[in-house]
JSON list of C-alpha atoms in Angstrom, two decimals:
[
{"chain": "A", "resi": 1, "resn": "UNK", "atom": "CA", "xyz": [-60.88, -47.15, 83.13]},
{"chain": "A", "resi": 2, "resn": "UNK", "atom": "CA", "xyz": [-62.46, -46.12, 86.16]},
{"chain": "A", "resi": 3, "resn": "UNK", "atom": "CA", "xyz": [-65.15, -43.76, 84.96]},
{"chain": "A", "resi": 4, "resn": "UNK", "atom": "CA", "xyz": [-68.60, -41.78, 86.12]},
{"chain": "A", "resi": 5, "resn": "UNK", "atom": "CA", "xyz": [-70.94, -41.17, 84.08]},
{"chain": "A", "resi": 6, "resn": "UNK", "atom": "CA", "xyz": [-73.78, -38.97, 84.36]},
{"chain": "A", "resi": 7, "resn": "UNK", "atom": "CA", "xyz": [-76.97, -39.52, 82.47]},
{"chain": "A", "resi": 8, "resn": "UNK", "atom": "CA", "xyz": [-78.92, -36.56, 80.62]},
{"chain": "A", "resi": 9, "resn": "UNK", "atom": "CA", "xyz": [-77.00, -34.05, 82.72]},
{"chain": "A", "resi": 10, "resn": "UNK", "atom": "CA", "xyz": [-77.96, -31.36, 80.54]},
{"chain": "A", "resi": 11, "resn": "UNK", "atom": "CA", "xyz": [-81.53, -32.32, 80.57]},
{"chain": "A", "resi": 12, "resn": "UNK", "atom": "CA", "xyz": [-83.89, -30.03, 80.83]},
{"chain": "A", "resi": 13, "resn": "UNK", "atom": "CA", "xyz": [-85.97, -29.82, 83.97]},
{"chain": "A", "resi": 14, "resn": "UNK", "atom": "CA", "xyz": [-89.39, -27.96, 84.19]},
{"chain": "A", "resi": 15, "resn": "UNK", "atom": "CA", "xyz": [-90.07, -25.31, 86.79]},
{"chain": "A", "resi": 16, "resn": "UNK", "atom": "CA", "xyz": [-91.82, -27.03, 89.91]},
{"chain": "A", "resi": 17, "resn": "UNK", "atom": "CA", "xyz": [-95.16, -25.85, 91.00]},
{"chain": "A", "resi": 18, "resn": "UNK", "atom": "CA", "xyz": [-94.85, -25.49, 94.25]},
{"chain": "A", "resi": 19, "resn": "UNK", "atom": "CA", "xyz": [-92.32, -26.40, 97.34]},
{"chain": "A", "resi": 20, "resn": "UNK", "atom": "CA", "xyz": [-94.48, -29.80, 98.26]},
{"chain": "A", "resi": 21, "resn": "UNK", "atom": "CA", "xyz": [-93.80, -31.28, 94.27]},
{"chain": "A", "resi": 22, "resn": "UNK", "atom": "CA", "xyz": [-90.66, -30.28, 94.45]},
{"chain": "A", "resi": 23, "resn": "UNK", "atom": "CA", "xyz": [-90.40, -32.67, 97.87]},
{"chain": "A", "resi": 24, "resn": "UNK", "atom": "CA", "xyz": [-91.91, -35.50, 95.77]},
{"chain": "A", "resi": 25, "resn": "UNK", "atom": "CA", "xyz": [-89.33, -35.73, 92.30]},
{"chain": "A", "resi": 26, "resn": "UNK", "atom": "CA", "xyz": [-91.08, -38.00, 89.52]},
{"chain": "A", "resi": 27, "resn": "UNK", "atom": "CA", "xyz": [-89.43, -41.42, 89.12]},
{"chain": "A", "resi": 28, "resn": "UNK", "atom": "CA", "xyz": [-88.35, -39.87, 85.58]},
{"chain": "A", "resi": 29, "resn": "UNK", "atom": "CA", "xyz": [-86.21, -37.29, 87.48]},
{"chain": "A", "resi": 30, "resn": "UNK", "atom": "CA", "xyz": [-84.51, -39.69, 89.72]},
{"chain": "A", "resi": 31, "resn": "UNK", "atom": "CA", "xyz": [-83.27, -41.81, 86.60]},
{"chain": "A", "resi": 32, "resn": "UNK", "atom": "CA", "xyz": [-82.20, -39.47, 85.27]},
{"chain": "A", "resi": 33, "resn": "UNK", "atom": "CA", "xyz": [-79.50, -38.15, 87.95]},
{"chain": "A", "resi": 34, "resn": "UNK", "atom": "CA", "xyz": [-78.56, -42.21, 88.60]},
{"chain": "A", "resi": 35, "resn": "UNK", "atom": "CA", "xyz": [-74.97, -42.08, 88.21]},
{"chain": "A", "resi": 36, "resn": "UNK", "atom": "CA", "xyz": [-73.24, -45.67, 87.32]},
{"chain": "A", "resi": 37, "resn": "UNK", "atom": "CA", "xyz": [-69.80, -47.03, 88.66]},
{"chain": "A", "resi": 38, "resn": "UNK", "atom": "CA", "xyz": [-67.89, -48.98, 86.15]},
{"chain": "A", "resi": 39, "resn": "UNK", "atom": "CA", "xyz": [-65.36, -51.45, 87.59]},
{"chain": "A", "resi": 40, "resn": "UNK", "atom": "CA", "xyz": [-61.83, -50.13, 88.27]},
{"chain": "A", "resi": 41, "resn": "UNK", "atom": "CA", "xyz": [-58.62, -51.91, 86.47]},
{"chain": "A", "resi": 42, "resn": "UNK", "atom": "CA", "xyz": [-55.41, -50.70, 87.61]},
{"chain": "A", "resi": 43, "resn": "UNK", "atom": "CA", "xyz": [-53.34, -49.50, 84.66]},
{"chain": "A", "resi": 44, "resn": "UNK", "atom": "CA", "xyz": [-50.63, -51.98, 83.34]},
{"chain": "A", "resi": 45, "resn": "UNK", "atom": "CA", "xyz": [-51.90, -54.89, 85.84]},
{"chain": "A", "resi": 46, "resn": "UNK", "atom": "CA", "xyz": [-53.67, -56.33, 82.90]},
{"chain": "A", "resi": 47, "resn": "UNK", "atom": "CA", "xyz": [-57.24, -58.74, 83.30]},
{"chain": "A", "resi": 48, "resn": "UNK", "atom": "CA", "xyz": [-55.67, -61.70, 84.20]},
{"chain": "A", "resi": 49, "resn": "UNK", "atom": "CA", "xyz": [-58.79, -64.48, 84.35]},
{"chain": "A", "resi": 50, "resn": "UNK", "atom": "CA", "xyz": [-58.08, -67.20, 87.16]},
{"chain": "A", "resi": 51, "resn": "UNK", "atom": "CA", "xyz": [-56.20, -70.59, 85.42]},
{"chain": "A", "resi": 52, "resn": "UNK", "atom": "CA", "xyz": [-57.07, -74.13, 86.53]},
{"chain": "A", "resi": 53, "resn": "UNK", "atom": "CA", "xyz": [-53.94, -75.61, 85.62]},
{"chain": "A", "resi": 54, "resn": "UNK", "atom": "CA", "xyz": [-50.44, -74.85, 84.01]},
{"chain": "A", "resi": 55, "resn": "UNK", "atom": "CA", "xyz": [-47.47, -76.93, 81.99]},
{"chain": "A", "resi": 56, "resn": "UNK", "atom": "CA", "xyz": [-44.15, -76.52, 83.60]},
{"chain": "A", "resi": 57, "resn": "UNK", "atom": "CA", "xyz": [-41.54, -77.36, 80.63]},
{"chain": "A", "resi": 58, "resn": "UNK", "atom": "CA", "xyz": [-37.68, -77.78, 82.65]},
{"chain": "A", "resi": 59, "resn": "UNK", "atom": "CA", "xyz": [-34.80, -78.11, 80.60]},
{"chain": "A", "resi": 60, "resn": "UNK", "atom": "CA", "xyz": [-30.96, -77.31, 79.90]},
{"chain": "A", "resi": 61, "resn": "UNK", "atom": "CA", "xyz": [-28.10, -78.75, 77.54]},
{"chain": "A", "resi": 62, "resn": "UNK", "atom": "CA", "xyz": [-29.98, -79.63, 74.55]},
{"chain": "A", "resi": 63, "resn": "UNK", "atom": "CA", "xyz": [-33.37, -77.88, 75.72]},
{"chain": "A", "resi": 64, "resn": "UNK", "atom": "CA", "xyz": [-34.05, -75.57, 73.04]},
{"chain": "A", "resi": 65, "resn": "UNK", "atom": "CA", "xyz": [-34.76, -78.10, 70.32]},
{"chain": "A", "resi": 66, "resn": "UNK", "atom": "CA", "xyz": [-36.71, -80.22, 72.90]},
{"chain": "A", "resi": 67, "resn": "UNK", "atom": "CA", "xyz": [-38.75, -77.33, 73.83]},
{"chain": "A", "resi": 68, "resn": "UNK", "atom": "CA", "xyz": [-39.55, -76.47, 70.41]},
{"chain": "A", "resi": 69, "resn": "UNK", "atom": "CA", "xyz": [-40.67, -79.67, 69.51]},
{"chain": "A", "resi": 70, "resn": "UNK", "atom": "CA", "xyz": [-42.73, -80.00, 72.31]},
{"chain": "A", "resi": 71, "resn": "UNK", "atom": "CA", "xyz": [-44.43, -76.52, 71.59]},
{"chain": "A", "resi": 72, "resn": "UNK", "atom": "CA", "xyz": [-44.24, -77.51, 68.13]},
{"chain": "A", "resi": 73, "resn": "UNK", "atom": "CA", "xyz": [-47.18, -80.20, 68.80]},
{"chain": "A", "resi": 74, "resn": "UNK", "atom": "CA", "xyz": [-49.29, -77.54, 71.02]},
{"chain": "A", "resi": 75, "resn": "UNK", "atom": "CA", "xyz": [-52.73, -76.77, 69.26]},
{"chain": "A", "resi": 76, "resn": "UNK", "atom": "CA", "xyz": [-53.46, -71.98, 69.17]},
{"chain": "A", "resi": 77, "resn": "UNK", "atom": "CA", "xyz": [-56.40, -72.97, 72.08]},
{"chain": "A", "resi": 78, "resn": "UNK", "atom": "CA", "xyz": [-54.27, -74.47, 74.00]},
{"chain": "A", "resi": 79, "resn": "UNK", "atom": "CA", "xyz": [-56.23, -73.92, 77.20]},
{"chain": "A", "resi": 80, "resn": "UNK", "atom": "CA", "xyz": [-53.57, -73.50, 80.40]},
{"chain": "A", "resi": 81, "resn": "UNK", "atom": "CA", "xyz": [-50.22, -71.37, 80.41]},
{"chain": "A", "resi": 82, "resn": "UNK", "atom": "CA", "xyz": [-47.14, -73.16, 79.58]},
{"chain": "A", "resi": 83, "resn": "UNK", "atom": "CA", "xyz": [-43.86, -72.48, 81.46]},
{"chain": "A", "resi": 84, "resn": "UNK", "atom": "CA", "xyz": [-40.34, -72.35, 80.21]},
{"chain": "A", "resi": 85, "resn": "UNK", "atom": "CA", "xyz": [-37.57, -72.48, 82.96]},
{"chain": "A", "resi": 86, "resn": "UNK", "atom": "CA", "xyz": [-34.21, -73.06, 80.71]},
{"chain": "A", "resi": 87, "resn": "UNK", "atom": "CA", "xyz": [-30.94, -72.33, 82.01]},
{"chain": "A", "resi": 88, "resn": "UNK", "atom": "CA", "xyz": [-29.17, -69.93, 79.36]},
{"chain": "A", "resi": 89, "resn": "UNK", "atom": "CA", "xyz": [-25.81, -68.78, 79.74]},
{"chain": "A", "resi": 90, "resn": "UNK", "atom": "CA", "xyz": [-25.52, -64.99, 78.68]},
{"chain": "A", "resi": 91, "resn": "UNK", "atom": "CA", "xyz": [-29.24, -65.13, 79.83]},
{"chain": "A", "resi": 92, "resn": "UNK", "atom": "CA", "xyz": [-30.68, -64.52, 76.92]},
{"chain": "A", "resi": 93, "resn": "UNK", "atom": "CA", "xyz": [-33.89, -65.37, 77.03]},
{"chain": "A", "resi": 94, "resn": "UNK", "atom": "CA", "xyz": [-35.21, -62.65, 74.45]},
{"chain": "A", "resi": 95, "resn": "UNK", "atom": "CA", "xyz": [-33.57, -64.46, 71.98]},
{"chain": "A", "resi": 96, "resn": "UNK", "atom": "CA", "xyz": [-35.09, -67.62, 73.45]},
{"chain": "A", "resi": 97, "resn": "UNK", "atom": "CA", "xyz": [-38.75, -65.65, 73.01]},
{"chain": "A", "resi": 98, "resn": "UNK", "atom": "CA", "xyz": [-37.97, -65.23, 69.16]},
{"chain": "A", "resi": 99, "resn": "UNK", "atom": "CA", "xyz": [-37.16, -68.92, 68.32]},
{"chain": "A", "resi": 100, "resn": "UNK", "atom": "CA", "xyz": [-40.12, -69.99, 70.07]},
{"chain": "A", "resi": 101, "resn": "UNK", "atom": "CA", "xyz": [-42.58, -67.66, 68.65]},
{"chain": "A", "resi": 102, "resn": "UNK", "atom": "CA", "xyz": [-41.26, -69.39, 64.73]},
{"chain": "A", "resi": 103, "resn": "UNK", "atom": "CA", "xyz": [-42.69, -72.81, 66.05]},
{"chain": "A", "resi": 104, "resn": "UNK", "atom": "CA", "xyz": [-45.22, -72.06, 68.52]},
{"chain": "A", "resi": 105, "resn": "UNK", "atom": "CA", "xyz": [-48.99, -71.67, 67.47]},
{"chain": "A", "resi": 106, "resn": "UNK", "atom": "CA", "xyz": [-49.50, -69.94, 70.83]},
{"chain": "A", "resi": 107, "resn": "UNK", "atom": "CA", "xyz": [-48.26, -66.41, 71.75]},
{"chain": "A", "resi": 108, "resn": "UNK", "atom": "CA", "xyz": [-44.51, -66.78, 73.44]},
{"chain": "A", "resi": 109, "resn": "UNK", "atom": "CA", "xyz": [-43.73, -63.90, 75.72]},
{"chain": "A", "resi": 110, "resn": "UNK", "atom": "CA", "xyz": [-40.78, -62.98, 78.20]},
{"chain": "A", "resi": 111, "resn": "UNK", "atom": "CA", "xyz": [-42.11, -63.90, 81.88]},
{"chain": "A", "resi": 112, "resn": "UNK", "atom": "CA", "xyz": [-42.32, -60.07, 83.56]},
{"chain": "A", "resi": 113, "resn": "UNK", "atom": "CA", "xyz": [-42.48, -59.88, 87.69]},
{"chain": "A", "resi": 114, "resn": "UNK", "atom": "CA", "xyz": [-45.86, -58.72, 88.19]},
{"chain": "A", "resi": 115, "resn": "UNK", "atom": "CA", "xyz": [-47.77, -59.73, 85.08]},
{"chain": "A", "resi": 116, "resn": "UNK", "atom": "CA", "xyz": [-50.29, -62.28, 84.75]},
{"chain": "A", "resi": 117, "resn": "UNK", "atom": "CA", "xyz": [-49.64, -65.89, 83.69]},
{"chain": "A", "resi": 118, "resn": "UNK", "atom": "CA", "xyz": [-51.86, -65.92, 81.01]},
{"chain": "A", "resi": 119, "resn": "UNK", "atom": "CA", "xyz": [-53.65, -68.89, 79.95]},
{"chain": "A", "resi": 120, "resn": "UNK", "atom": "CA", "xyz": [-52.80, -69.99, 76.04]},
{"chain": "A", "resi": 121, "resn": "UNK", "atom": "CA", "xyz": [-49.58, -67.92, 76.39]},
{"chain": "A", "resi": 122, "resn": "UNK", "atom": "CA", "xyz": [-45.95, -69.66, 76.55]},
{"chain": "A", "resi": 123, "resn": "UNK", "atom": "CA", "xyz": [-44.07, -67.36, 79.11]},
{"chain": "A", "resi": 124, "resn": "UNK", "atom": "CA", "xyz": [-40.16, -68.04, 79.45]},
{"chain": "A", "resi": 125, "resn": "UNK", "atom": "CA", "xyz": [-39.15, -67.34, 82.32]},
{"chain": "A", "resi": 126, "resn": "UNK", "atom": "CA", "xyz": [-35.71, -65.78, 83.36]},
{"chain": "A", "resi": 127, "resn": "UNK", "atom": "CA", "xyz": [-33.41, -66.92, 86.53]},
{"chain": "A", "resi": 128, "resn": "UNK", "atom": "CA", "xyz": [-34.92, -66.93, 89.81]},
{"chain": "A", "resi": 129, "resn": "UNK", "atom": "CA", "xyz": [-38.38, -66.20, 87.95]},
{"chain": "A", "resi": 130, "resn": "UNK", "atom": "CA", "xyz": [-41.35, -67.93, 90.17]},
{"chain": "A", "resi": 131, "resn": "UNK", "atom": "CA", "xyz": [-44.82, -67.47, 90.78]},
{"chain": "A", "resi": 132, "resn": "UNK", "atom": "CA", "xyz": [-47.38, -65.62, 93.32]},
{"chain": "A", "resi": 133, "resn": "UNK", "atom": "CA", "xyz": [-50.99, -66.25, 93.49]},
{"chain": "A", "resi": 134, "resn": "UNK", "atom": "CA", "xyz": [-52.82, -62.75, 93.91]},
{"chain": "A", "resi": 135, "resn": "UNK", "atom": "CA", "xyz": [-56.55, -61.82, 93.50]},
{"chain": "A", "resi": 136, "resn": "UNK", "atom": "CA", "xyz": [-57.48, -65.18, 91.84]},
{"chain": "A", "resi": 137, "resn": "UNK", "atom": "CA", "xyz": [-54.76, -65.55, 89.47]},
{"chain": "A", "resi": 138, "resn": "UNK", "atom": "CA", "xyz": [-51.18, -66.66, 88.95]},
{"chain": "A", "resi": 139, "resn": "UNK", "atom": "CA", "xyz": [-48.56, -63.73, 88.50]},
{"chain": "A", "resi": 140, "resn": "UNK", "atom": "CA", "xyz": [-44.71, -63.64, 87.67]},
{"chain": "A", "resi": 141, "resn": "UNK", "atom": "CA", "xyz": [-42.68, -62.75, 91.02]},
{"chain": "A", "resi": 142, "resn": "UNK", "atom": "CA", "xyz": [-38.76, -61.84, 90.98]},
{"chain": "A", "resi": 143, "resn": "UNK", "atom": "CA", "xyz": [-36.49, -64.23, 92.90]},
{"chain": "A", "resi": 144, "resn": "UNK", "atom": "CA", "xyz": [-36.86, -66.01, 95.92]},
{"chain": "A", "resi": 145, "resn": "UNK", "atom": "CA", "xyz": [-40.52, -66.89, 94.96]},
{"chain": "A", "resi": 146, "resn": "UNK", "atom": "CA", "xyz": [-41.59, -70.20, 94.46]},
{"chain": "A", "resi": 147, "resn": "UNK", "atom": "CA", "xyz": [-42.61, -72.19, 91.54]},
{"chain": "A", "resi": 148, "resn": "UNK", "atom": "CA", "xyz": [-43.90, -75.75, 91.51]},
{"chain": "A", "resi": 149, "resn": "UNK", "atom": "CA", "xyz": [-45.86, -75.21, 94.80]},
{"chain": "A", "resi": 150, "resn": "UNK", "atom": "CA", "xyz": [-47.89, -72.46, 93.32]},
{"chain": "A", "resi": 151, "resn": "UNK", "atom": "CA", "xyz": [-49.54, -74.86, 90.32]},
{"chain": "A", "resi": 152, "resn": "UNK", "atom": "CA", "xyz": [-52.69, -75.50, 90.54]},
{"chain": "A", "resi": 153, "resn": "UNK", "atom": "CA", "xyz": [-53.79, -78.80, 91.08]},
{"chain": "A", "resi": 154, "resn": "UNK", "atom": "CA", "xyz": [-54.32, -81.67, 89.61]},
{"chain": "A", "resi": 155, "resn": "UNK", "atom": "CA", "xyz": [-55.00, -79.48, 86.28]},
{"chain": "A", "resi": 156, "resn": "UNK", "atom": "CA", "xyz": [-51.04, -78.82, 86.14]},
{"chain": "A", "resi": 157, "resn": "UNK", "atom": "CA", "xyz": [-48.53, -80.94, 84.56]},
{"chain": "A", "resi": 158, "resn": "UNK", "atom": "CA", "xyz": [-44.31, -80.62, 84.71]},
{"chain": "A", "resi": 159, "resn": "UNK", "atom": "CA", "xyz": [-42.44, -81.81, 82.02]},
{"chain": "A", "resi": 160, "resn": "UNK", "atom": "CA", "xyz": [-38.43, -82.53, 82.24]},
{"chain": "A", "resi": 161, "resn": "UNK", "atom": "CA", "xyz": [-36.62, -82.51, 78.79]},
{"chain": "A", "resi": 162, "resn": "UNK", "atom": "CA", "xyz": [-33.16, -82.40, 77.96]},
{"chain": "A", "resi": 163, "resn": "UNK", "atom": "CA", "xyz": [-30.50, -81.15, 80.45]},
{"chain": "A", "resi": 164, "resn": "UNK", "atom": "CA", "xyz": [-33.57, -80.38, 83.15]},
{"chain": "A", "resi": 165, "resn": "UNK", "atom": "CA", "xyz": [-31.63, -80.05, 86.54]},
{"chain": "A", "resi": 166, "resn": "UNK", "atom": "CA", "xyz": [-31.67, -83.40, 88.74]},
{"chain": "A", "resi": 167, "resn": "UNK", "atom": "CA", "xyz": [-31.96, -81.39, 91.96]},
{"chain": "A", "resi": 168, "resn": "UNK", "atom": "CA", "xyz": [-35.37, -80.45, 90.95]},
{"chain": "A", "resi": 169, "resn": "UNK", "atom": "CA", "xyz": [-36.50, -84.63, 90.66]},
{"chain": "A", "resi": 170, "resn": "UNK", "atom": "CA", "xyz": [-37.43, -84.80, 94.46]},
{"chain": "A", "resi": 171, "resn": "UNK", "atom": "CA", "xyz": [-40.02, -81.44, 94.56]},
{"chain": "A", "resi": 172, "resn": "UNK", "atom": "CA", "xyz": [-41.24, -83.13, 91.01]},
{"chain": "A", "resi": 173, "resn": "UNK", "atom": "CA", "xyz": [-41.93, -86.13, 92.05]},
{"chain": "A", "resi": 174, "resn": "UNK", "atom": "CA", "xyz": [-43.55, -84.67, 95.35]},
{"chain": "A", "resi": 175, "resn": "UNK", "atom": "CA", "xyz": [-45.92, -82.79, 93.26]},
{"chain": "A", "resi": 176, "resn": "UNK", "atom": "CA", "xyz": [-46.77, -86.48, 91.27]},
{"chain": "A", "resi": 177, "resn": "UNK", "atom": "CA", "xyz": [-47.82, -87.33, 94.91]},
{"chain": "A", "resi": 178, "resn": "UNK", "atom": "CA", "xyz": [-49.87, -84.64, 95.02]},
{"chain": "A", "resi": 179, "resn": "UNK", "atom": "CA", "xyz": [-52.09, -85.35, 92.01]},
{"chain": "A", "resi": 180, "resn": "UNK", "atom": "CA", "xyz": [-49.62, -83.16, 89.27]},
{"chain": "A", "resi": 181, "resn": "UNK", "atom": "CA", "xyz": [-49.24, -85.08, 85.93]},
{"chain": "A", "resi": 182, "resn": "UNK", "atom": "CA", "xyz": [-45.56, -85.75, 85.49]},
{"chain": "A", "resi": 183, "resn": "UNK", "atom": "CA", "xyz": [-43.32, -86.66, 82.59]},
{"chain": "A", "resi": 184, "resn": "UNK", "atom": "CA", "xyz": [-39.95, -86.72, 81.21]},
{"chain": "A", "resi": 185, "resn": "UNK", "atom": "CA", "xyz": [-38.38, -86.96, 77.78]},
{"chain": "A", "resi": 186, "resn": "UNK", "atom": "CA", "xyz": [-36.05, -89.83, 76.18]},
{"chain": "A", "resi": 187, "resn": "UNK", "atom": "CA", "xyz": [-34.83, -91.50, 72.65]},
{"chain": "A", "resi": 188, "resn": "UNK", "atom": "CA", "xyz": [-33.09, -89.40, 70.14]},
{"chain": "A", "resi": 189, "resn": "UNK", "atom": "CA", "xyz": [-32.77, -85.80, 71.06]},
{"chain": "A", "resi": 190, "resn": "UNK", "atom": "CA", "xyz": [-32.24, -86.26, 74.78]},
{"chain": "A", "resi": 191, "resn": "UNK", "atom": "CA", "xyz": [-28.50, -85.01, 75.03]},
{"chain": "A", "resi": 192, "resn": "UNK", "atom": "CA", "xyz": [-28.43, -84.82, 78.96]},
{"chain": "A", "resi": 193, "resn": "UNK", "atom": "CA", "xyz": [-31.26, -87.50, 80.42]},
{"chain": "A", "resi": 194, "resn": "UNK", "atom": "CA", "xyz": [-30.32, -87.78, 83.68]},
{"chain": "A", "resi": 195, "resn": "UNK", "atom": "CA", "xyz": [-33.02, -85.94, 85.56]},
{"chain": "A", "resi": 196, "resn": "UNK", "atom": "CA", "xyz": [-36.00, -87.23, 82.67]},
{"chain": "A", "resi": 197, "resn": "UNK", "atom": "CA", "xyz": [-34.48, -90.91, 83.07]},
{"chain": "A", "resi": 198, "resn": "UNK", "atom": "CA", "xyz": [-34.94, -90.56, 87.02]},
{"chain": "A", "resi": 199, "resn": "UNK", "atom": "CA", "xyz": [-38.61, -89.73, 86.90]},
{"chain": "A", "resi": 200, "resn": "UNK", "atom": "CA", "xyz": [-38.97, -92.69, 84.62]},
{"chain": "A", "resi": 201, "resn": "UNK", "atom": "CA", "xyz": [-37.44, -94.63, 86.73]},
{"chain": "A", "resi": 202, "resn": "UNK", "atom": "CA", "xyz": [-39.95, -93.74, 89.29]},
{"chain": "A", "resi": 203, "resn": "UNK", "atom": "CA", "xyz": [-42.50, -94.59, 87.11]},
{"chain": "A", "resi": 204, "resn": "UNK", "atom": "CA", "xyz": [-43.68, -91.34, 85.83]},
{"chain": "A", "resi": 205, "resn": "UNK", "atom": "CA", "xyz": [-44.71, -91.14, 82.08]},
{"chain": "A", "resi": 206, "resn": "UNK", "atom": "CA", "xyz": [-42.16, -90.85, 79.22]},
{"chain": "A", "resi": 207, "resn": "UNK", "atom": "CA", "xyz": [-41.76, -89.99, 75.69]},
{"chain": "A", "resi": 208, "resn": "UNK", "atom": "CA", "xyz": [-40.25, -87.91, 73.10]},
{"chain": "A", "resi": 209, "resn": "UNK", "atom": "CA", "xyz": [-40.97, -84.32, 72.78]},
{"chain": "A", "resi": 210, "resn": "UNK", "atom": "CA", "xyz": [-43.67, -84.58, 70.47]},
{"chain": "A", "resi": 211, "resn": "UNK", "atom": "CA", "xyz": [-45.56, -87.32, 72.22]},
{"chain": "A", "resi": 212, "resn": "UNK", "atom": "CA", "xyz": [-45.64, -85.79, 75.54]},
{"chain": "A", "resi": 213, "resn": "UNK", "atom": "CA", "xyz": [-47.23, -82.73, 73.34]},
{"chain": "A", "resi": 214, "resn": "UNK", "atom": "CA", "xyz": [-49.89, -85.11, 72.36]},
{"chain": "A", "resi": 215, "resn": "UNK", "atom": "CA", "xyz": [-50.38, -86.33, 75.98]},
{"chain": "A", "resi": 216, "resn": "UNK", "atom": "CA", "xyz": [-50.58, -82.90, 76.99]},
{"chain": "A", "resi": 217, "resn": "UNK", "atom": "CA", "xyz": [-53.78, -81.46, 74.37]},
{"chain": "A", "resi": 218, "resn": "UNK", "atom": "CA", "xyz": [-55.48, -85.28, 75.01]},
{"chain": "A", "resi": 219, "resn": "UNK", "atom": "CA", "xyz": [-55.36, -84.49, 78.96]},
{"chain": "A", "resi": 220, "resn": "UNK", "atom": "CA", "xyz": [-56.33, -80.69, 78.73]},
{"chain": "A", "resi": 221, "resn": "UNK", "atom": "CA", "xyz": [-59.16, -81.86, 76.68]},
{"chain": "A", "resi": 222, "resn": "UNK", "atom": "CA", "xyz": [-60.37, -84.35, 79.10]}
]
């Protein structure tokens, strides 16, 4: 969109007098040939506008129906990006994308290396998806890149639901440390609690899907 554009270029210009007024142009003159630079946006890279926080939802076995309770209870201005890192055999995570988008009030998209988390977006994210921060903003990098580290803090928040991977319990509860909000799921629903029941062992916050939704707009709106 990178454009210059010349004012009255097809003006017409009176015949000078003389070589000494044609030294001296009128101020009229010189607006007239200002040209004006409009801000350059690389194609495809999108206008990605710098987030404060994010919500990092980590599941597995039993995931899906946690997750879409959870998003279930998420309000349309919703004002952070919310994170979906689900383990899916098959990877299918399109299919993921389309029974998400039935509950969710917000816009669920398929996490793309190189694009722009985007704030009041839920992004699933594929294997080995993390997270890069470039010019101000949060985008999608391809494997090897990290994830929890690159949340902003203390706006960001992880959640653990159903069958979230008990590996991940020591970074979470390093980013609690850090000032992160952390919670994870139990009661009915909860098919694989082990690595929810170990952050609320530690002490972190707990609930069911739909009240850790409710903790989630009452924080972003504080």
């Amino acid at each position: 969109f990178a454009n210059w554009s010349l004012v009255d270029d097809d003006a017409y210009v009176a015949p000078v007098a003389d070589a000494a007024a044609a030294a001296e142009p009128t101020p009229a003159l010189l607006s007239d040939s200002m040209l004006e630079l409009e801000p350059v946006v690389e194609a495809g890279a999108g206008t990605a506008n710098p987030v404060q926080g994010a919500v990092l939802l980590l599941a597995g076995i039993g995931g899906p129906d946690a997750v879409r309770r959870l998003l279930g209870g998420l309000p349309q201005d919703f004002p952070y990006p919310v994170l979906v890192q689900m383990r899916l055999d098959g990877g299918r995570y399109a299919n993921l994308v389309k029974q998400m988008a039935r509950v969710s009030a917000l816009p669920v998209l398929l996490a793309d290396a190189g694009h722009a988390a985007e704030v009041g977006t839920v992004h699933i994210l594929p294997d080995d998806m993390g997270l890069e921060a470039a010019d101000g903003a949060l985008r999608f990098a391809g494997e090897g890149a990290a994830l929890l580290p690159l949340l902003p803090l203390p706006h960001s928040a992880v959640v653990m639901l159903s069958g979230a991977d008990p590996s991940l319990v020591p970074a979470v509860l390093d980013f609690a440390t850090q000032g992160g909000w952390v919670a994870g799921q139990h009661g009915e629903g909860c098919y694989d609690p082990v690595a929810a029941s170990q952050l609320i062992t530690a002490g972190m916050a707990a609930g069911t899907p739909e009240q850790l939704a409710s903790e989630l707009v009452q924080r972003s709106a504080a």
